[in-house]
Coordinates of C-alpha atoms and ligand atoms in Angstrom, one line a residue:
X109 CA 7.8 24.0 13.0
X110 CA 10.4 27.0 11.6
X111 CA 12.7 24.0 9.6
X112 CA 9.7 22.6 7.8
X113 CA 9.0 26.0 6.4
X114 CA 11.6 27.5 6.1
X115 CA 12.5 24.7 3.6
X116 CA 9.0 24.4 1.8
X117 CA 10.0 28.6 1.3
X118 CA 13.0 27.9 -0.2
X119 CA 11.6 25.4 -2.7
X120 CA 9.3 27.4 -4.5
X121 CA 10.5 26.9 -7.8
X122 CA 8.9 23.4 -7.2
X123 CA 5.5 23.3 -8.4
X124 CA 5.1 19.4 -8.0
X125 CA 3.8 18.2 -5.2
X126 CA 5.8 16.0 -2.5
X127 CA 4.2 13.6 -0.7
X128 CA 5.6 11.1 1.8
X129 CA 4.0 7.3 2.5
X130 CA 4.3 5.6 5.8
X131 CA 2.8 2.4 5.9
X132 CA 2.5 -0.2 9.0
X133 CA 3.1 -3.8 8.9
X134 CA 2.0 -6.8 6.7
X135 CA 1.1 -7.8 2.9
X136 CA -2.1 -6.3 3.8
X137 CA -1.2 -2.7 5.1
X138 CA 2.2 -2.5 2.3
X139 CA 0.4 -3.4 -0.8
X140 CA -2.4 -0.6 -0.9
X141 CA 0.9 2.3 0.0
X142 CA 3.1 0.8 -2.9
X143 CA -0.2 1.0 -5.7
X144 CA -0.9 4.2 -4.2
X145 CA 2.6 5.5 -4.7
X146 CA 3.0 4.3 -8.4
X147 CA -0.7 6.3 -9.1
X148 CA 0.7 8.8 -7.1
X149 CA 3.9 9.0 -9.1
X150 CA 1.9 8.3 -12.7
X151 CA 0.1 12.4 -11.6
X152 CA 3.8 13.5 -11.6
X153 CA 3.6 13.4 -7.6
X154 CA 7.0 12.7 -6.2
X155 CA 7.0 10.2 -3.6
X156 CA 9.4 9.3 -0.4
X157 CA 8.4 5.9 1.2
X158 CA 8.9 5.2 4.6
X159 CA 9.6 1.7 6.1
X160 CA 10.3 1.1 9.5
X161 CA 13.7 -0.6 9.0
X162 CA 13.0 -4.4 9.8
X163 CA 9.8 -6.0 8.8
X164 CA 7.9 -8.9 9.7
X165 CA 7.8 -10.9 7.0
X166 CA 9.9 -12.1 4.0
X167 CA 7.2 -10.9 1.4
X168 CA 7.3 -7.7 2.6
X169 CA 10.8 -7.3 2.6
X170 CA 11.1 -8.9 -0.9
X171 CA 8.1 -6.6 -2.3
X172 CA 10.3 -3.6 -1.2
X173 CA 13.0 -4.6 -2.7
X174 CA 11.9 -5.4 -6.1
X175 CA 9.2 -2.3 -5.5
X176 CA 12.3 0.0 -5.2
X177 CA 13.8 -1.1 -8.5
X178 CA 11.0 -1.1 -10.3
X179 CA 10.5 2.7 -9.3
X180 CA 14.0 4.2 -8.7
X181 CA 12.3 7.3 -8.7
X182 CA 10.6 6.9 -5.5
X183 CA 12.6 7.7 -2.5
X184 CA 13.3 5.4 0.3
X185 CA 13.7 6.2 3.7
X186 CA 13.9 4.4 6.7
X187 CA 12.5 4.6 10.4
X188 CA 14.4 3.1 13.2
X189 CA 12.4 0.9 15.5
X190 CA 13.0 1.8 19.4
X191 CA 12.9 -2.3 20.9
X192 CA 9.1 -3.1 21.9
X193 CA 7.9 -6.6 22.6
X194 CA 4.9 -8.5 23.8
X195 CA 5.2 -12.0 23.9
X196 CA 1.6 -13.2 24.0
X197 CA 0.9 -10.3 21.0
X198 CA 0.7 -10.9 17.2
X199 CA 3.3 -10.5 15.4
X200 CA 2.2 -7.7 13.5
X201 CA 0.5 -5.9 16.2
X202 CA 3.3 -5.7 17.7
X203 CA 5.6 -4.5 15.0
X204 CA 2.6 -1.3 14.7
X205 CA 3.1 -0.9 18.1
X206 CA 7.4 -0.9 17.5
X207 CA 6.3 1.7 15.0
X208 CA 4.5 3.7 17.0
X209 CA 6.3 3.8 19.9
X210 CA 9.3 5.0 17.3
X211 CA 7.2 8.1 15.8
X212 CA 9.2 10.8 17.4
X213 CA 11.8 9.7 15.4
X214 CA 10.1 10.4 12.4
X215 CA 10.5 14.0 12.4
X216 CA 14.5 14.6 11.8
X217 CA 13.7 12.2 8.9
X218 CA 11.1 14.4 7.4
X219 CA 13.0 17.2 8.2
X220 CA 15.4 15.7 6.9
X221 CA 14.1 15.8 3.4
X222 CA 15.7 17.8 0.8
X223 CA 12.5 19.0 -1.2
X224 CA 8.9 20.5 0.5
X225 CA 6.9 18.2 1.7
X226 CA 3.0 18.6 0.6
X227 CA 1.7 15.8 3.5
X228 CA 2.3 12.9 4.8
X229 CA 0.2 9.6 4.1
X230 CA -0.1 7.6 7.3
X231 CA -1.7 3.8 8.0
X232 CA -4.8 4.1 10.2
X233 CA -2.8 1.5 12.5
X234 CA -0.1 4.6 13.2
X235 CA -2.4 7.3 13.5
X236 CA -2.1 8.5 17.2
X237 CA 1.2 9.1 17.4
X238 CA 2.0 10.3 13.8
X239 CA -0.3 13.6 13.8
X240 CA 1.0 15.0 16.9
X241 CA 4.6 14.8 15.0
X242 CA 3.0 16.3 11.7
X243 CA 1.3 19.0 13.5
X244 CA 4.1 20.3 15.5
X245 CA 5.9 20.5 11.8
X246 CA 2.7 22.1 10.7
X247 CA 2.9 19.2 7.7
X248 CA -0.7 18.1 6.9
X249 CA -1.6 14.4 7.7
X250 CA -3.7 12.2 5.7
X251 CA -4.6 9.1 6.9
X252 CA -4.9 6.1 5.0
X253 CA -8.0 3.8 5.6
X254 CA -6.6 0.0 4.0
X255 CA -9.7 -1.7 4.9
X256 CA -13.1 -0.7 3.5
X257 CA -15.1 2.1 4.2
X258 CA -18.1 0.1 5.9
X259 CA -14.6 -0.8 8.8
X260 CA -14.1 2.7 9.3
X261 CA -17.7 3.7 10.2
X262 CA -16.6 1.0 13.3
X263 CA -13.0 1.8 14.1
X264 CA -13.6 6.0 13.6
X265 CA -16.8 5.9 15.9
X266 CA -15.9 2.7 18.4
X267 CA -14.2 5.2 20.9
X268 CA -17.1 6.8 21.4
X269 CA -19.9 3.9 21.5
X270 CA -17.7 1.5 23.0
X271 CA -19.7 0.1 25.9
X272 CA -22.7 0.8 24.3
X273 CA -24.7 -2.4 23.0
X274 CA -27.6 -2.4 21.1
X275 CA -30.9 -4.9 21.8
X276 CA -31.5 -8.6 21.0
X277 CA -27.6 -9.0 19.8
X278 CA -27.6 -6.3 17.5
X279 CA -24.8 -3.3 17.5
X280 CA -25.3 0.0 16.1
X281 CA -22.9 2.3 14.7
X282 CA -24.2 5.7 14.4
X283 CA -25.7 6.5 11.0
X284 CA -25.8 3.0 9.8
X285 CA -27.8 0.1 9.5
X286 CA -27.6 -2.0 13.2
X287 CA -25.6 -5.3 12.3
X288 CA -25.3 -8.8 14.4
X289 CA -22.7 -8.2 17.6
X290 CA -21.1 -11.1 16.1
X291 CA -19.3 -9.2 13.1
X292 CA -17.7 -7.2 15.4
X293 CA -13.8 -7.9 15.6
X294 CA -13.7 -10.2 18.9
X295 CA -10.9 -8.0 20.4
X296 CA -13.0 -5.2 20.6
X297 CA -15.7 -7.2 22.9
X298 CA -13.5 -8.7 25.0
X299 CA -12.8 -7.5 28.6
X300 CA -8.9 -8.3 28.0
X301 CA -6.7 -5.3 26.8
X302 CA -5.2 -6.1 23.8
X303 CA -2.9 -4.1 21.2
X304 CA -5.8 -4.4 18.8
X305 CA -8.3 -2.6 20.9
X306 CA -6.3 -0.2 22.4
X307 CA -4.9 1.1 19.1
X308 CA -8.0 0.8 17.3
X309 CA -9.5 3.3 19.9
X310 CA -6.5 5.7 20.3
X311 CA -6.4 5.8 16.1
X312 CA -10.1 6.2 15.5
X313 CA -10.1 9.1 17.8
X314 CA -6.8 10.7 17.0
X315 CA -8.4 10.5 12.7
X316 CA -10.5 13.0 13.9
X317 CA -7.3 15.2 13.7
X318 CA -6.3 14.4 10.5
X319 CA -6.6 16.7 7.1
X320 CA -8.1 13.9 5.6
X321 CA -8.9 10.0 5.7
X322 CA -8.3 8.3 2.2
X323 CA -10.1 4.4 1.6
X324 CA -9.2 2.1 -1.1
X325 CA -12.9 2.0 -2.2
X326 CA -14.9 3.3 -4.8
X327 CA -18.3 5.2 -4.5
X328 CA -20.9 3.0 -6.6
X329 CA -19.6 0.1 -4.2
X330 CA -19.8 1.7 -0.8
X331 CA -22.2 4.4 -1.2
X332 CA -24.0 4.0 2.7
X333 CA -21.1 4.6 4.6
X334 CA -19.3 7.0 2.4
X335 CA -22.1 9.2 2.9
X336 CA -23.0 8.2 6.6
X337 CA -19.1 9.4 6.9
X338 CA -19.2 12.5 5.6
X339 CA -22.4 13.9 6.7
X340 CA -21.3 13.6 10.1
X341 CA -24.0 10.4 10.9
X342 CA -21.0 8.7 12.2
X343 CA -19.0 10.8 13.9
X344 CA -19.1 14.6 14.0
X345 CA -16.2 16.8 13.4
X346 CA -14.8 14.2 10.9
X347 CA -11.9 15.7 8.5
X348 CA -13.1 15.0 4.4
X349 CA -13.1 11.3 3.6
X350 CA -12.4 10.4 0.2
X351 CA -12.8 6.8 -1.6
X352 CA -9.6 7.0 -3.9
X353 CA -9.8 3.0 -4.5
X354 CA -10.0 0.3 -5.8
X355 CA -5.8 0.7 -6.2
X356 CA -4.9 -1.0 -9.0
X357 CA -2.5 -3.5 -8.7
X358 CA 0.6 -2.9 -10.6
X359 CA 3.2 -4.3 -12.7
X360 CA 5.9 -5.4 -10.6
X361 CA 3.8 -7.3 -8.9
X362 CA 3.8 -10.0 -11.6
X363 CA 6.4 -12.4 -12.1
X364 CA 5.9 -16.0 -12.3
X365 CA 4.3 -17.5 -15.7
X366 CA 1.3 -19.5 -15.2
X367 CA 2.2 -22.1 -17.0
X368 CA -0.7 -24.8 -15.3
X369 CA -3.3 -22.2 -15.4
X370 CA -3.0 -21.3 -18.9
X371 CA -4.0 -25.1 -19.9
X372 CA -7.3 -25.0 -18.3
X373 CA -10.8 -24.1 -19.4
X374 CA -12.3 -20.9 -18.8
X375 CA -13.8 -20.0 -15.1
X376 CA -12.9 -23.7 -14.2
X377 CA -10.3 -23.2 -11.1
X378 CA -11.2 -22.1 -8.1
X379 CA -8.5 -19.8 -6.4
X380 CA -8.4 -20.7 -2.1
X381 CA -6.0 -18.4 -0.4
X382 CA -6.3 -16.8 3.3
X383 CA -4.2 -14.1 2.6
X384 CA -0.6 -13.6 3.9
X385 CA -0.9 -13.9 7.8
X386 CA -3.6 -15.9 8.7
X387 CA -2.7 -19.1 9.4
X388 CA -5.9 -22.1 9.4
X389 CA -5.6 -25.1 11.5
X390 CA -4.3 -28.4 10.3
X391 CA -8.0 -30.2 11.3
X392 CA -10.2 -27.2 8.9
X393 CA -7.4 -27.7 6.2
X394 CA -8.1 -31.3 5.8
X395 CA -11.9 -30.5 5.5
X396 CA -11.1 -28.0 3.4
X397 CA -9.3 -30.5 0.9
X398 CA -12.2 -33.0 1.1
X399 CA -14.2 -29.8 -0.1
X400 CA -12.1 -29.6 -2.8
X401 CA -12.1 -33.2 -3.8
X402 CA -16.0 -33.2 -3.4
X403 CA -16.5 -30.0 -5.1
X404 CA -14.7 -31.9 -8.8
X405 CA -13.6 -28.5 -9.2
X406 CA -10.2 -27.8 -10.5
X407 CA -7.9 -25.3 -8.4
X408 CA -5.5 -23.7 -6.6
X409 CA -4.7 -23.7 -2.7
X410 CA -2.4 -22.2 -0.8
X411 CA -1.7 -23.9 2.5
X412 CA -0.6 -21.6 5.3
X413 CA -0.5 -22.7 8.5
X414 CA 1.6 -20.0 10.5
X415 CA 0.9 -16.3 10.7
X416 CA 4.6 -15.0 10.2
X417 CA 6.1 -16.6 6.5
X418 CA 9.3 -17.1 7.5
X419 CA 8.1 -19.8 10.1
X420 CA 6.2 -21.3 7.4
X421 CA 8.8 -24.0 6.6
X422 CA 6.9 -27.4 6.7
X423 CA 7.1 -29.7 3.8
X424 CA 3.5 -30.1 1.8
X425 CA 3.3 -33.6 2.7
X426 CA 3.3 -33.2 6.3
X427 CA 0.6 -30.7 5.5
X428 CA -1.7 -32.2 3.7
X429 CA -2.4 -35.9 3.2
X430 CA -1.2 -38.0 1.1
X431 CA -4.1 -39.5 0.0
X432 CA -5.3 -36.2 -1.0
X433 CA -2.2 -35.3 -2.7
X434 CA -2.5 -38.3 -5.1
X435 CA -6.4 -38.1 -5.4
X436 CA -6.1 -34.2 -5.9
X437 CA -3.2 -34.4 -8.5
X438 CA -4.7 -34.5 -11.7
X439 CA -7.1 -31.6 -10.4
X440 CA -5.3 -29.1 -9.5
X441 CA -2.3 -27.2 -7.4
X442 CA -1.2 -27.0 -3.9
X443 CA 1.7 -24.3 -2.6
X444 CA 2.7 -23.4 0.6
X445 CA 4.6 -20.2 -0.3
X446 CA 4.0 -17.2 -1.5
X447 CA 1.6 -16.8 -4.9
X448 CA 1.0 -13.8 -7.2
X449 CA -2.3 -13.4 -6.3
X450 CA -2.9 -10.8 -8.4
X451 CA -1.6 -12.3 -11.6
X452 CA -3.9 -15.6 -10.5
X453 CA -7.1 -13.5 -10.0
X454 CA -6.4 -11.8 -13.6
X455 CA -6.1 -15.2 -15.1
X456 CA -9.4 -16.1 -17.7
X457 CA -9.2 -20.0 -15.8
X458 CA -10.1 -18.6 -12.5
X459 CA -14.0 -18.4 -12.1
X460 CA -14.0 -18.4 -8.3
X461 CA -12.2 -17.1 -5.0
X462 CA -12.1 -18.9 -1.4
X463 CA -11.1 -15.5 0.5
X464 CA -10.9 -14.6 4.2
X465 CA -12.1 -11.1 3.3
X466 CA -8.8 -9.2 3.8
X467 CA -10.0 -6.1 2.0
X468 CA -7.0 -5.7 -0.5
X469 CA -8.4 -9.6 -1.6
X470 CA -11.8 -8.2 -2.0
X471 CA -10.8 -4.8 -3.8
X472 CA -8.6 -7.3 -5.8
X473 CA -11.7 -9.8 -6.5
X474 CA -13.4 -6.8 -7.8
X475 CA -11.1 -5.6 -10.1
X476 CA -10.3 -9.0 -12.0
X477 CA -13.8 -9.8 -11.7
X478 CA -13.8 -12.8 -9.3
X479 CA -16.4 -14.1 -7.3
X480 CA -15.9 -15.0 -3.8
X481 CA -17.1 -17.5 -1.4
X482 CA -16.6 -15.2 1.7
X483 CA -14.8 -17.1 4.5
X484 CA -14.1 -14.5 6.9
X485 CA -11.1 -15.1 9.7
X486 CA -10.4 -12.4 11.6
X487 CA -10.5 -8.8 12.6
X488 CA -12.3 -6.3 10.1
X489 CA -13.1 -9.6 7.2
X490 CA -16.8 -10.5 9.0
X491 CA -17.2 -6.2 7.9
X492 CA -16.0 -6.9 4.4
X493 CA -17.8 -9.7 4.6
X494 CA -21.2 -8.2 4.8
X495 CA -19.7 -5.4 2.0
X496 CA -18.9 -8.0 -0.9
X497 CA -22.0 -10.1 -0.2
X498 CA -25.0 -7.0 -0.2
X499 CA -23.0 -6.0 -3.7
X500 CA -23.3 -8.8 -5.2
X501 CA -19.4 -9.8 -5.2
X502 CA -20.1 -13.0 -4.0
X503 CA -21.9 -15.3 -1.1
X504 CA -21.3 -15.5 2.6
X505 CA -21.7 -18.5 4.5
X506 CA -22.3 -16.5 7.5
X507 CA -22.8 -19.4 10.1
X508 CA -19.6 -20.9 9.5
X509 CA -18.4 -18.5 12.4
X510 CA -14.9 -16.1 13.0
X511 CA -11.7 -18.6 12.0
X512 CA -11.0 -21.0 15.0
X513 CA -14.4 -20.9 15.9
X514 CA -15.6 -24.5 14.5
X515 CA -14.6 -27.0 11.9
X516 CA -16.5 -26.6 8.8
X517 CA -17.1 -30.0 7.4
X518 CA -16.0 -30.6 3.7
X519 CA -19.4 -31.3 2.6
X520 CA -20.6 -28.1 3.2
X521 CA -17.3 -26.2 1.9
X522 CA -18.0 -28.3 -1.4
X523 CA -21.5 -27.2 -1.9
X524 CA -20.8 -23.8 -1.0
X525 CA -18.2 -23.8 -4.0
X526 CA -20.3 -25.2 -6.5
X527 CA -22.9 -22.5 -5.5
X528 CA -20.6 -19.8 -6.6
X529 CA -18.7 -21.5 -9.4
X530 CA -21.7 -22.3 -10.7
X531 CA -24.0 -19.5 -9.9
X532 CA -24.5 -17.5 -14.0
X533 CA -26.0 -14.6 -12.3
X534 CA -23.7 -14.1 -9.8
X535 CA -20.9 -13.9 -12.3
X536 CA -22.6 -11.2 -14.1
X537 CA -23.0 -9.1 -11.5
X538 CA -19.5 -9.6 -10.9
X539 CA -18.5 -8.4 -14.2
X540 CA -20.7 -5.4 -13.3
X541 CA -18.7 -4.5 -10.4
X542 CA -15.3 -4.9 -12.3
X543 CA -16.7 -2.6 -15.0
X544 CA -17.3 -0.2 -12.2
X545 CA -14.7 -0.8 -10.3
X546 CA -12.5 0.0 -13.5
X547 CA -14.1 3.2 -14.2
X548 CA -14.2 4.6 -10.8
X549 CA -10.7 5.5 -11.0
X550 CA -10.5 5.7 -15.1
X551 CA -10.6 9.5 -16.1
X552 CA -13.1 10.8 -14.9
X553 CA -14.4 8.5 -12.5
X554 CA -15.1 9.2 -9.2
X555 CA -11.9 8.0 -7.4
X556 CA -9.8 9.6 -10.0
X557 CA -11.6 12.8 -8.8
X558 CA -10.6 12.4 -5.7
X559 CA -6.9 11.6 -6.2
X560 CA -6.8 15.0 -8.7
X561 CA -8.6 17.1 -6.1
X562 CA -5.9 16.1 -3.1
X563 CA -3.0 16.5 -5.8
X564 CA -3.9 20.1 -6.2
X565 CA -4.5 21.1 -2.6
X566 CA -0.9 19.9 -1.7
X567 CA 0.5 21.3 -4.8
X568 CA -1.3 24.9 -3.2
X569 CA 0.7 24.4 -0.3
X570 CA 4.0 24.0 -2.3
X571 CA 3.3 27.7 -3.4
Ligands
UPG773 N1 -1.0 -12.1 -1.4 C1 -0.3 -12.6 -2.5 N2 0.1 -13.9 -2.4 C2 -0.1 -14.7 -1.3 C3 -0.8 -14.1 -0.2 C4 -1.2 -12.8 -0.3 O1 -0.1 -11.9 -3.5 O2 0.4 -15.8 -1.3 C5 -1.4 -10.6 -1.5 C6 -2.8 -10.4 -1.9 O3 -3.0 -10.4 -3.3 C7 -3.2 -9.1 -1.2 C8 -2.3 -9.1 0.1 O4 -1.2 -10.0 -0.2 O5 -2.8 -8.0 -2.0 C9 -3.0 -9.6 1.3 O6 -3.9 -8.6 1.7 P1 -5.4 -8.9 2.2 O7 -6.1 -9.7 1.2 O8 -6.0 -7.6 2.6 O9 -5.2 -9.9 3.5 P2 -4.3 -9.8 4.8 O10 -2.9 -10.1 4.5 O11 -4.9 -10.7 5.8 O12 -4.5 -8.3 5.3 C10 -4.6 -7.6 6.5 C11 -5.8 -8.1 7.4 C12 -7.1 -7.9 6.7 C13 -7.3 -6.4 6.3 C14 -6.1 -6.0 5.5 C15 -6.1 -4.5 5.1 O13 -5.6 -9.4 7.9 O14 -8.1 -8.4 7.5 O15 -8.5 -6.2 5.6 O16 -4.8 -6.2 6.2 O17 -6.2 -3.7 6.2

């Protein structure tokens, strides 16, 4: 407690506030922390960014790479990972788990740091066993939600309903509307311990601790739960949450020219991508690529069909058919590695979006615009689902189940895509959303409030 102080006392002179990032593991979780850093940065925030010191996957180690010499202003710092495994785990979960089993080593390294810390920004997924650390620096914690704000009303309130069921299939999360059982992560049903529902509980509870939660949402878009969340409907004795989304993507994210893209009409190609670590079995992909074909759409598809990139190795062929390959050729693209998803969404060609839901897809849809045929996977996307669907971001074929679950034929997948590529008022209600999504952090707006506001309360602490 007496370093931390004692060095914020000596630093007076320093009337910019300090704030350090910790994300957790995945595309999914490191994205939102690097765009909030660079906004963070462009309000003449400094900015240290923790990374434990091995990741999962290749993207992530390549993003922080280029990410740290795009921004040589932005400290880097690394965290040590004490050994933890769990064979039968995922991959990621149990990298948070490595994390967090390494957080008391977190606090020589931000003692460690040369000029005041303001806060710390921690992922949700570390929660638990960051605060106690920050608290017994007396360093205020902030926790950072990366999923949307409709998921937090479950994973801040699931510790204390969990158990509780509500009638004819139907669950109910204090203060909100009572939604099918079956959008409920499986994990968090199940009997079984897992890493997901463990943490999830110990995390939910331990936010309650926090100085404040932060989402990557905007207001006009998530309204219900913001509210629900911070009259106390969901959970009482909640810390401020504040919507500071939708983070905008930034520039070193782009790379590649897009050189295929560029020749073809506008809203004509349909963008499919699962994200970065969800992996879809061979039997729903070739489904998928007779949707496609039947669709006559032109697009885009990434093939993934293992969690963790740098197992991803197969050759396209002995991914998808050859038949499909030569019938699909003249139509459009197949990869199986790593896209700029970004730059693709951004592109005028693209008039629709095959997504699993992962929230920085959907936050990402709504920037650029897209509309999305909502496929949701796993975990918190069934949640996200529901979100981008009652906004009017896109349509939900809601029977086609959690990933794994069934085979989805191609002839629905193809009707289902000419719904949305098709569908005039859908797009502009999409262009709505983009507009608003846009100004919610624009001057003014309501996110950009937010981030201003939490700027000057750390800068107060500097002083
Ligand atoms: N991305 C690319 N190129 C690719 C694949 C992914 O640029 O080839 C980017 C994409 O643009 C996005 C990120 O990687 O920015 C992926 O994030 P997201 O769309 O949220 O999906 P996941 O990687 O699946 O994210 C995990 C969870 C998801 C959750 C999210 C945030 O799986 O369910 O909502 O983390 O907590």
């Amino acid at each position: 407690r007496l370093t931390l102080r004692k060095m914020a006392n000596s630093d007076n002179h320093n009337h910019n506030a300090h704030v350090a990032l910790i994300p957790s593991s995945g595309m999914g979780h490191l994205t939102p922390f690097l765009r909030l850093a660079v906004s963070l940065i462009s309000h003449n925030v400094r900015v240290t960014l923790i990374t434990a010191q091995t990741t999962v996957s290749l993207a992530e180690s390549q993003a922080l790479s280029c990410f740290f010499s795009t921004y040589p202003q932005i400290t880097a710092s690394q965290l040590p990972l004490v050994p933890y495994d769990s064979p039968s785990e995922d991959p990621f979960y149990i990298q948070y788990e490595a994390i967090r089993r390494s957080s008391h080593l977190l606090s020589p390294i931000l003692c460690s740091i040369t000029s005041s810390l303001s806060a710390l920004i921690t992922d949700m997924s570390l929660a638990s066993t960051i605060i106690p650390v920050t608290q017994s620096l007396n360093l205020p914690n902030y926790v950072l939600f990366t999923s949307s704000a409709q998921m937090s009303t479950l994973f801040l309130s699931f510790h204390a309903i969990a158990g509780s069921r509500g009638e004819n299939d139907l669950f109910t999360i204090p203060g909100m509307q009572p939604l099918p059982i079956s959008w409920i992560p499986p994990p968090l049903l199940s009997e079984k311990d897992s890493l997901f529902r463990t943490q999830l509980m110990e995390n939910g509870k331990a936010m309650l601790q926090a100085d404040g939660i932060l989402i990557n949402t905007f207001e006009n878009f998530e309204q219900e739960p913001l509210v629900a969340l911070n009259a106390g409907e969901v959970i009482t004795r909640l810390p401020p949450v504040t919507a500071i989304g939708p983070f905008e993507p930034c520039g070193f994210e782009r790379s590649r020219s897009l050189t295929w893209l560029d020749g073809q009409p506008m809203n004509s190609v349909v963008f499919v991508s699962f994200g970065s670590r969800t992996a879809i079995s061979r039997e729903q992909n070739k489904e998928l690529a007779d949707g496609l074909l039947r669709s006559e759409c032109r697009f885009i598809w990434v093939v993934k069909e293992k969690k963790v990139d740098r197992e991803d190795g197969k050759v396209l062929d002995e991914l998808v058919d050859e038949e499909f390959m030569k019938k699909g050729k003249d139509k459009g693209l197949v990869v199986n590695q790593w896209v700029n998803q970004e730059q693709i969404l951004s592109h005028p060609a693209v008039g629709g979006f095959v997504s699993h839901c992962g929230w920085n897809s959907v936050t990402e849809a709504a920037w650029h615009g897209v509309p999305i045929l909502a496929w949701p996977q796993h975990g918190d996307q069934k949640m996200n689902a529901y979100v981008l669907s009652k906004r009017g971001l896109g349509i939900w074929a809601a029977n086609w189940g959690w990933g794994g679950e069934m085979v989805v034929k191609g002839t629905e997948i193809s009707e289902k895509i000419r719904e949305v590529m098709g569908n005039e008022m859908l797009r502009a209600q999409v262009i709505k959303i983009r507009e608003n999504a846009r100004a919610a952090v624009a001057n003014g707006g309501s996110s950009h409030k937010g981030v201003i506001e939490l700027i000057q309360i750390w800068k107060n602490k500097n002083i």
